[in-house]
Short mmCIF file of C-alpha atoms and ligand atoms in Angstrom, two decimals:
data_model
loop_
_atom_site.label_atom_id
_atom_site.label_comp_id
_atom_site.label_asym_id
_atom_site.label_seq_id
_atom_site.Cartn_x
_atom_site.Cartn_y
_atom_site.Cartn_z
CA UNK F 1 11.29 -22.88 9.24
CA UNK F 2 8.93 -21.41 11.38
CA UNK F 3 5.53 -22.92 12.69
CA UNK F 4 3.43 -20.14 11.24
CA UNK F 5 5.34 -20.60 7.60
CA UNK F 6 4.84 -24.87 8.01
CA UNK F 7 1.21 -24.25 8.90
CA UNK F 8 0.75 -20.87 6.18
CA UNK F 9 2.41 -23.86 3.56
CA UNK F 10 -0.53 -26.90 4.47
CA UNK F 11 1.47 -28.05 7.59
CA UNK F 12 -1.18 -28.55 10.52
CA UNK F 13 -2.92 -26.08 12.28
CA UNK F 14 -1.64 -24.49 14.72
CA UNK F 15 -3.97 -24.95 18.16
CA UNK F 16 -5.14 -21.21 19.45
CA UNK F 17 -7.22 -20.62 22.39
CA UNK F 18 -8.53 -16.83 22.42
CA UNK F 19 -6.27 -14.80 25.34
CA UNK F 20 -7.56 -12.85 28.67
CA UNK F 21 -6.93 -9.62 28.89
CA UNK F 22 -4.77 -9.22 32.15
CA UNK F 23 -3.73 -5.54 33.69
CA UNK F 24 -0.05 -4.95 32.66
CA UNK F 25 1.03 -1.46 34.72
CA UNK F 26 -3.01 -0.71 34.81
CA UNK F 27 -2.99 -1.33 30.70
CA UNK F 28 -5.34 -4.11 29.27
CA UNK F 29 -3.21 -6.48 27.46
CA UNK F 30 -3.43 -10.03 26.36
CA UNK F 31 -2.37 -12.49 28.33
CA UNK F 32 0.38 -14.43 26.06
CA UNK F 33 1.85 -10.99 25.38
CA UNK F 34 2.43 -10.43 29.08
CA UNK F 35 4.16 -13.57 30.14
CA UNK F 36 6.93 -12.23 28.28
CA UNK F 37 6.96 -8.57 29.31
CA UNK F 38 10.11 -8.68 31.55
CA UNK F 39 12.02 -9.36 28.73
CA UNK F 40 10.10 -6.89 25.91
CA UNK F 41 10.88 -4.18 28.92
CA UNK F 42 14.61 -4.83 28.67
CA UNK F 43 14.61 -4.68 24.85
CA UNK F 44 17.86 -3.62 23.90
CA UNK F 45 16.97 -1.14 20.61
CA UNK F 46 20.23 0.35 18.78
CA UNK F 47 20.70 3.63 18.05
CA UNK F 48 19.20 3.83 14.00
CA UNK F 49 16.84 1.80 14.87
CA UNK F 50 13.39 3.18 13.98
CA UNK F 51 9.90 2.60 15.56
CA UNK F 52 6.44 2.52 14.13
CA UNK F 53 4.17 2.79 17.15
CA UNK F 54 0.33 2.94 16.65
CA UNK F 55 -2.93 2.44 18.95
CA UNK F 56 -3.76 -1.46 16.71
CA UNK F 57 -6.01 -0.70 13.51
CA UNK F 58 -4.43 3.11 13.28
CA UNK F 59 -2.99 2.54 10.17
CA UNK F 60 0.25 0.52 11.22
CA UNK F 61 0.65 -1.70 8.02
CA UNK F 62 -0.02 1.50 5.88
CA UNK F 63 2.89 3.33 7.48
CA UNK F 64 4.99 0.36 7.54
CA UNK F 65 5.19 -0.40 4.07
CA UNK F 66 5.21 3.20 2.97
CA UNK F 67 8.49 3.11 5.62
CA UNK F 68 10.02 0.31 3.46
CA UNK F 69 9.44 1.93 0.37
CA UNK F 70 10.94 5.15 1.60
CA UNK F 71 14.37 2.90 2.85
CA UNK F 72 14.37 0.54 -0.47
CA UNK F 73 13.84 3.93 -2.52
CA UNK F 74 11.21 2.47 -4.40
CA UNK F 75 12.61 -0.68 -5.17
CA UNK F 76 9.00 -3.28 -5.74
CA UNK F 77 11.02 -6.53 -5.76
CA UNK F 78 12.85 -5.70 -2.40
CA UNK F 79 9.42 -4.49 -0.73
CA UNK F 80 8.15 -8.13 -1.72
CA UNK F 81 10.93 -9.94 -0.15
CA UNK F 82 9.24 -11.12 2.80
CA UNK F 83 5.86 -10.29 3.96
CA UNK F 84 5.12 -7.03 6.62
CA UNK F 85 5.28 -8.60 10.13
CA UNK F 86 8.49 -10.34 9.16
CA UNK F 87 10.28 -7.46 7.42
CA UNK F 88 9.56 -5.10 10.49
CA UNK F 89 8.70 -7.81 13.69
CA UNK F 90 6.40 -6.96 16.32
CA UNK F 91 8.38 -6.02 19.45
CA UNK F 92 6.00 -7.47 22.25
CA UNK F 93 4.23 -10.32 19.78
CA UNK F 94 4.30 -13.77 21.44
CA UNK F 95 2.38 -17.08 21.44
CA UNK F 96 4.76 -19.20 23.21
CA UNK F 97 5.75 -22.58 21.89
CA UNK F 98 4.02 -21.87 18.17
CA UNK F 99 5.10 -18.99 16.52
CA UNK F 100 8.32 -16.64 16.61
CA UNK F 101 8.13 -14.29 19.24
CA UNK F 102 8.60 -10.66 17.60
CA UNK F 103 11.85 -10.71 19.88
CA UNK F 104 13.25 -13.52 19.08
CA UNK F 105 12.74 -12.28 15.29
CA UNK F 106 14.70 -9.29 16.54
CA UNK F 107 17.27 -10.91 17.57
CA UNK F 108 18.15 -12.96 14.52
CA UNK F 109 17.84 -9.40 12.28
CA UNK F 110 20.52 -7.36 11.41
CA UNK F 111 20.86 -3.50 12.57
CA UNK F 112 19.35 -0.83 11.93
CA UNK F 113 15.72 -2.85 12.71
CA UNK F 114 12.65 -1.23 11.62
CA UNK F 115 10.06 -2.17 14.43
CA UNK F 116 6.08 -2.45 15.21
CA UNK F 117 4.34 -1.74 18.47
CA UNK F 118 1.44 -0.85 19.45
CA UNK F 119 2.85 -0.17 23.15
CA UNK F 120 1.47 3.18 24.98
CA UNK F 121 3.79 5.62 25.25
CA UNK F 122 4.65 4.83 29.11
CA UNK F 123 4.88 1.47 28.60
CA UNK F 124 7.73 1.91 25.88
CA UNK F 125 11.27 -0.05 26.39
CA UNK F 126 13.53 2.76 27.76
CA UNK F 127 16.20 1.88 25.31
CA UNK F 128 14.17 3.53 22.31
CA UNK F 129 14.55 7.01 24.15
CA UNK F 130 17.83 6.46 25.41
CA UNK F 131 19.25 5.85 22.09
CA UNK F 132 17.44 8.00 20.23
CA UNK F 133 15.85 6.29 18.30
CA UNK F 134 13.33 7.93 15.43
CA UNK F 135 10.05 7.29 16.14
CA UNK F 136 6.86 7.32 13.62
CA UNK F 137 3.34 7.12 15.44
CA UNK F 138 0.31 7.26 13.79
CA UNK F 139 -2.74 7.97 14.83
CA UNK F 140 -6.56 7.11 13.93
CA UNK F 141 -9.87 8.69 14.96
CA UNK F 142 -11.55 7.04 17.48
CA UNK F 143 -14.88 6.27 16.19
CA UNK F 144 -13.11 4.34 12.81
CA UNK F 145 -10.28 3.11 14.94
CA UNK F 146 -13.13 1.56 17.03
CA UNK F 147 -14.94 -0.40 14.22
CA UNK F 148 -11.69 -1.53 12.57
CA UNK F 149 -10.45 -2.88 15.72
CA UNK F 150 -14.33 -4.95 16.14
CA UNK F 151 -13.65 -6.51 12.56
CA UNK F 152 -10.37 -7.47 13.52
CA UNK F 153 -10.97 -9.01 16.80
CA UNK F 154 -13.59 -10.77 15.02
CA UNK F 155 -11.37 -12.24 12.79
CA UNK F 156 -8.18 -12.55 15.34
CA UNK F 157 -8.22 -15.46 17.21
CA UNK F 158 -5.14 -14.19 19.47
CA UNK F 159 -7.61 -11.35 20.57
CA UNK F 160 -10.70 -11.96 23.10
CA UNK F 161 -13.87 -12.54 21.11
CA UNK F 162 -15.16 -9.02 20.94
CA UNK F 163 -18.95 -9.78 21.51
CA UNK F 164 -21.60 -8.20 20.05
CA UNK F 165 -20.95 -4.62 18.34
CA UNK F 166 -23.14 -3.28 21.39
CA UNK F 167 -20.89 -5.29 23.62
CA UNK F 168 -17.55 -4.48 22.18
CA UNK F 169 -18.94 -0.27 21.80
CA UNK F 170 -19.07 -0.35 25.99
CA UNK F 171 -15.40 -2.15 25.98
CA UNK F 172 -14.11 0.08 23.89
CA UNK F 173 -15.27 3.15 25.93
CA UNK F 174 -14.44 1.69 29.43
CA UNK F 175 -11.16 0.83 27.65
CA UNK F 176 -11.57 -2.85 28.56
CA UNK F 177 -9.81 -3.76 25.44
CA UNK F 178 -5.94 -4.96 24.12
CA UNK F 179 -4.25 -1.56 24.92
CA UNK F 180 -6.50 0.31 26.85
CA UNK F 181 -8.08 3.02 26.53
CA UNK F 182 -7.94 4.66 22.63
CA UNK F 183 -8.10 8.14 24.52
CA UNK F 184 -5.10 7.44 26.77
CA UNK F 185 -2.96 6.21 24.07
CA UNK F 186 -3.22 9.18 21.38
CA UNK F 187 -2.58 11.58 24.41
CA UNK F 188 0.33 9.76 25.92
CA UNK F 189 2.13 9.64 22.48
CA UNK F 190 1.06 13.69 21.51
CA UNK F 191 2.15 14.77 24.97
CA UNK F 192 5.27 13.26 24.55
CA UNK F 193 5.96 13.62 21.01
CA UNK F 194 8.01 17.12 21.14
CA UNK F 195 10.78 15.60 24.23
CA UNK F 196 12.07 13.02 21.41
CA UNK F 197 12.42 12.42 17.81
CA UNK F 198 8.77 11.40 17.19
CA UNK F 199 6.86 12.02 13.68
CA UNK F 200 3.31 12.15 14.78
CA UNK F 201 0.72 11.15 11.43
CA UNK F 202 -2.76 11.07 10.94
CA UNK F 203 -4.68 8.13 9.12
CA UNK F 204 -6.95 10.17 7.61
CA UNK F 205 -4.43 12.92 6.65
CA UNK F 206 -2.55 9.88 5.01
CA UNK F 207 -5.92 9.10 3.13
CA UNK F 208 -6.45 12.88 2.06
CA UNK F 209 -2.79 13.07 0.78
CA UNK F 210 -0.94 10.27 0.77
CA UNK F 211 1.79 11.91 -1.16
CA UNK F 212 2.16 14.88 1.11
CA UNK F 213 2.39 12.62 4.35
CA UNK F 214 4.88 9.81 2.27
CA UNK F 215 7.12 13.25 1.93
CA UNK F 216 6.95 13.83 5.28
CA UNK F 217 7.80 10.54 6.58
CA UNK F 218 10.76 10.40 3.88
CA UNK F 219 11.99 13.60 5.25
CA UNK F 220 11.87 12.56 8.81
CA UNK F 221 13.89 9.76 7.70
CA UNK F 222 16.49 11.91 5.68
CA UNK F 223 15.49 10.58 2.14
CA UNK F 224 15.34 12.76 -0.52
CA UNK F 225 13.58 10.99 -3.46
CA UNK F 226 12.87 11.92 -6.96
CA UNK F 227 9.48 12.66 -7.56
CA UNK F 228 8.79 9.78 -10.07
CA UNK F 229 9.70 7.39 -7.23
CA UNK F 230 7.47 8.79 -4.40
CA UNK F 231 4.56 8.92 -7.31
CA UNK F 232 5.44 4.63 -6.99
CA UNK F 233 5.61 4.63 -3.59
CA UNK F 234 2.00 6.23 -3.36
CA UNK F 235 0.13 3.64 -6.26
CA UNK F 236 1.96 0.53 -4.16
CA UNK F 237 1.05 1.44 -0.72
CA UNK F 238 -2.79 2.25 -2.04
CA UNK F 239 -5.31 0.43 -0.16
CA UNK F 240 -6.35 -1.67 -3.33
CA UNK F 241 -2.02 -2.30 -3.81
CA UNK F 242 -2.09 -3.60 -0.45
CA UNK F 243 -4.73 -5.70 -0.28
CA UNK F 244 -3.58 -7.44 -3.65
CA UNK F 245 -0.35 -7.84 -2.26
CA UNK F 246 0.45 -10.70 -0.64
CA UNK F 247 3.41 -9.52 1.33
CA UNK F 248 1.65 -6.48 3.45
CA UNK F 249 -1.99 -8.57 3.17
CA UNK F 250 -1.41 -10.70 5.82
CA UNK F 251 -2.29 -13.58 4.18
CA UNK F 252 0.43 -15.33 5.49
CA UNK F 253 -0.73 -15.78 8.85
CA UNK F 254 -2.56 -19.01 9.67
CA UNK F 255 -6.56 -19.38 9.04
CA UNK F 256 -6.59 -20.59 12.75
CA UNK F 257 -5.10 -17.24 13.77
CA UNK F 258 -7.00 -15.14 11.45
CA UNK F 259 -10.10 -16.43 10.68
CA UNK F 260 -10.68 -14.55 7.35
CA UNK F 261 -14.44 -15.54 6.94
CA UNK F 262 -15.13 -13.43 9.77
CA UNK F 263 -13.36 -10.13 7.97
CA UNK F 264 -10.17 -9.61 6.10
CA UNK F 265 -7.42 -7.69 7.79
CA UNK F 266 -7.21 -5.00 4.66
CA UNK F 267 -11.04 -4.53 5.48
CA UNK F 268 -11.89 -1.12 3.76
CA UNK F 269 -9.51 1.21 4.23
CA UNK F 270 -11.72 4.11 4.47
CA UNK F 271 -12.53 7.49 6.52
CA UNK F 272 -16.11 7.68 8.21
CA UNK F 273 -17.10 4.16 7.73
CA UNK F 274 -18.08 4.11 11.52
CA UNK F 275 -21.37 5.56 10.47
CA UNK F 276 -22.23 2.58 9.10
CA UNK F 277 -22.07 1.32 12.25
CA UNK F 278 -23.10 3.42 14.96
CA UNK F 279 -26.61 4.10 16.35
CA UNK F 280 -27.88 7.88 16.81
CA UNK F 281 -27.79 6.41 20.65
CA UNK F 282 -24.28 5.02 20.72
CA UNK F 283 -22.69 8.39 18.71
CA UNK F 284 -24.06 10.21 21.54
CA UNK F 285 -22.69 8.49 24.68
CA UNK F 286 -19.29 8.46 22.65
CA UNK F 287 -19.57 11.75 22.01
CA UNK F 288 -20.30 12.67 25.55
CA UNK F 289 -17.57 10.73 26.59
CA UNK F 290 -15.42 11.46 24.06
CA UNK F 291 -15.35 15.09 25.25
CA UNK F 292 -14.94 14.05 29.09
CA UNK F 293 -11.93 12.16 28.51
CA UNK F 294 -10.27 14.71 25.56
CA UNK F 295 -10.69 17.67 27.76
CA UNK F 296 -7.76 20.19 27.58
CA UNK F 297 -6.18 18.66 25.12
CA UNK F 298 -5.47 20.03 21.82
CA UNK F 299 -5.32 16.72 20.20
CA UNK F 300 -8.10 17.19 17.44
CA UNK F 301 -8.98 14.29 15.05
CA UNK F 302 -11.31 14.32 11.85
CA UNK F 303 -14.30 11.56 11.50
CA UNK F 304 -14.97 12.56 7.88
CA UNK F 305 -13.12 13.84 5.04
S1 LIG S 1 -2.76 -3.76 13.14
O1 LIG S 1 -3.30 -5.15 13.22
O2 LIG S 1 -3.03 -3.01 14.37
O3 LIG S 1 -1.37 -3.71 12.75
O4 LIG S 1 -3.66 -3.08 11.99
P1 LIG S 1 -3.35 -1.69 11.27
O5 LIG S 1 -2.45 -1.97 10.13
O6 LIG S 1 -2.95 -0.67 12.25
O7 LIG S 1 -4.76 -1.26 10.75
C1 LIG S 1 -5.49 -1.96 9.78
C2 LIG S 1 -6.44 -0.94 9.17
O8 LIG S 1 -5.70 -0.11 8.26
C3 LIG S 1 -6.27 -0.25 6.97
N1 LIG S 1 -5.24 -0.12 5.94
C4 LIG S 1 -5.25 0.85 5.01
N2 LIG S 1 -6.09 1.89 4.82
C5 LIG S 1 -5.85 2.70 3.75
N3 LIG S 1 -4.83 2.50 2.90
C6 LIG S 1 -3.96 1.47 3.04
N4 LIG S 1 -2.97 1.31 2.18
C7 LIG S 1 -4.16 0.59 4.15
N5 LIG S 1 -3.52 -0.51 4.61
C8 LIG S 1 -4.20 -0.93 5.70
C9 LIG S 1 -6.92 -1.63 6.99
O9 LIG S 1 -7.83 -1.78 5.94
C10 LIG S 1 -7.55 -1.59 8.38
O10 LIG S 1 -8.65 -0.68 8.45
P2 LIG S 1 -10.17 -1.10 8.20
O11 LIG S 1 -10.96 0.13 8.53
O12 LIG S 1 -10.48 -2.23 9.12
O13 LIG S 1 -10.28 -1.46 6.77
#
């Protein structure tokens, strides 16, 4: 038994100190997750192996259960055999000494693995490319990816504290955050996406038409499924199936990891709730910077529906 199922199951807490951020290869990244990066750089991944790479708060839990619904063909009881982040582990996930590391859950798992990073592209285990490996990324605008990513360090106690809103707005856009720069990240992966076998999605073309984007993830993966399953696949990976489900809800993780009185990982699910959040003043500096750091790339990205 693992720590995090004795303490999800009444055991005690577990004792978690909020991480630094330390430079890993110029990239932001919390300190726990880089002790161990000699050994995440040398992941060995097998050819079928499939990735699900994402900037964190993209959409990464959306596309990975719609992935195991697309490999169970449908199948609800298998989907609920274990929750999310142990069904598909998180490649460079570690908190030494209390929970499994996402490679030692690798390493216990059976080939083909379906894996979760949120790595940047040049900071991705050469094995993946070497053997081929299929690749989904998926991809968020930057202004919802932001406040997602506020809510969730708020509740996240292996994230810094993110401050005030004003606060975490100026880390975000220096990039002074887990994973850098939001900017640098979508680019690196769209630059790169044509050189391998990568499938690159968009969160809110997912929320416009979830069945047209399930259809293209099952075809990247070579399923062909009858229509009456996909129609399944779209009700159970809804935002409302999600959050009621208590195998891709999260709400197996610790309350002194997530701290779900400070907001609930399946927060709202929705396109253009950032301007609920940002001031005529802050919407302008992002926007000025937004078009500094985009420039010449084709890389375009919808804030409404
Ligand atoms: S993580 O921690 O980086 O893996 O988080 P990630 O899964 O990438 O992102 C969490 C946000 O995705 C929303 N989400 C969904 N939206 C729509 N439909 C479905 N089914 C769905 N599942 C998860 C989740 O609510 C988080 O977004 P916010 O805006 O915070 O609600």
């Amino acid at each position: 038994m693992t720590t995090s199922q004795t303490a999800a199951s009444g055991g005690p807490l577990l004792e978690v100190t909020r991480p630094k951020l330390v430079p890993l290869h110029g990239v932001p990244m919390p300190d726990i997750f880089v002790e161990n990066w000699k050994a995440v750089e040398e992941f060995q991944a097998t050819t079928g192996d499939l990735l699900i790479a994402t900037y964190p708060k993209a959409g990464t839990t959306w596309v990975q259960e719609i992935v195991d619904f697309i490999l169970q063909g449908g199948d609800v009881e298998r989907c609920r055999r274990a929750p999310i982040n142990t069904r598909m582990p998180f490649l460079e996930f570690n908190l030494p000494g209390q929970i499994t590391s996402g490679l030692e859950s690798l390493a216990a798992m059976p080939s083909p693995k379906v894996i979760k990073t949120h790595l940047p592209f040049q900071l991705l285990p050469k094995s993946f490319l070497e053997q081929k490996c299929k690749i989904i990324y998926c991809a968020r605008n930057a202004k919802d990816n932001l406040v997602s990513y506020y809510h969730f360090d708020l509740m996240n106690r292996l994230q810094p504290h993110p401050g005030s809103w004003e606060e975490y707005f100026q880390s975000y856009l220096r990039g002074n955050v887990s994973y850098g720069l939001w900017h640098d990240h979508v680019k690196g992966w769209w630059e790169n996406k044509d050189r391998h076998s990568i499938l690159y999605l968009f969160y809110e073309d997912m929320k416009e038409d979830p069945r047209r984007e399930i259809l293209k993830m099952a075809r990247f993966l070579g399923k062909d499924l009858p229509d009456a399953v996909i129609a399944g696949i779209v009700h159970h990976t809804s935002f409302q199936s999600m959050k009621d489900n208590p195998m891709s809800n999260y709400s197996n993780v610790p309350a002194s990891i997530f701290d779900v009185s400070a907001s609930s990982f399946m927060r709202k699910g929705a396109v253009g709730d950032w301007k609920n959040y940002f001031t005529v003043a802050q919407d302008e500096a992002f926007e000025d910077d937004y078009k500094r750091r985009m420039k010449g790339s084709d890389l375009r990205f919808r804030t409404e529906l």
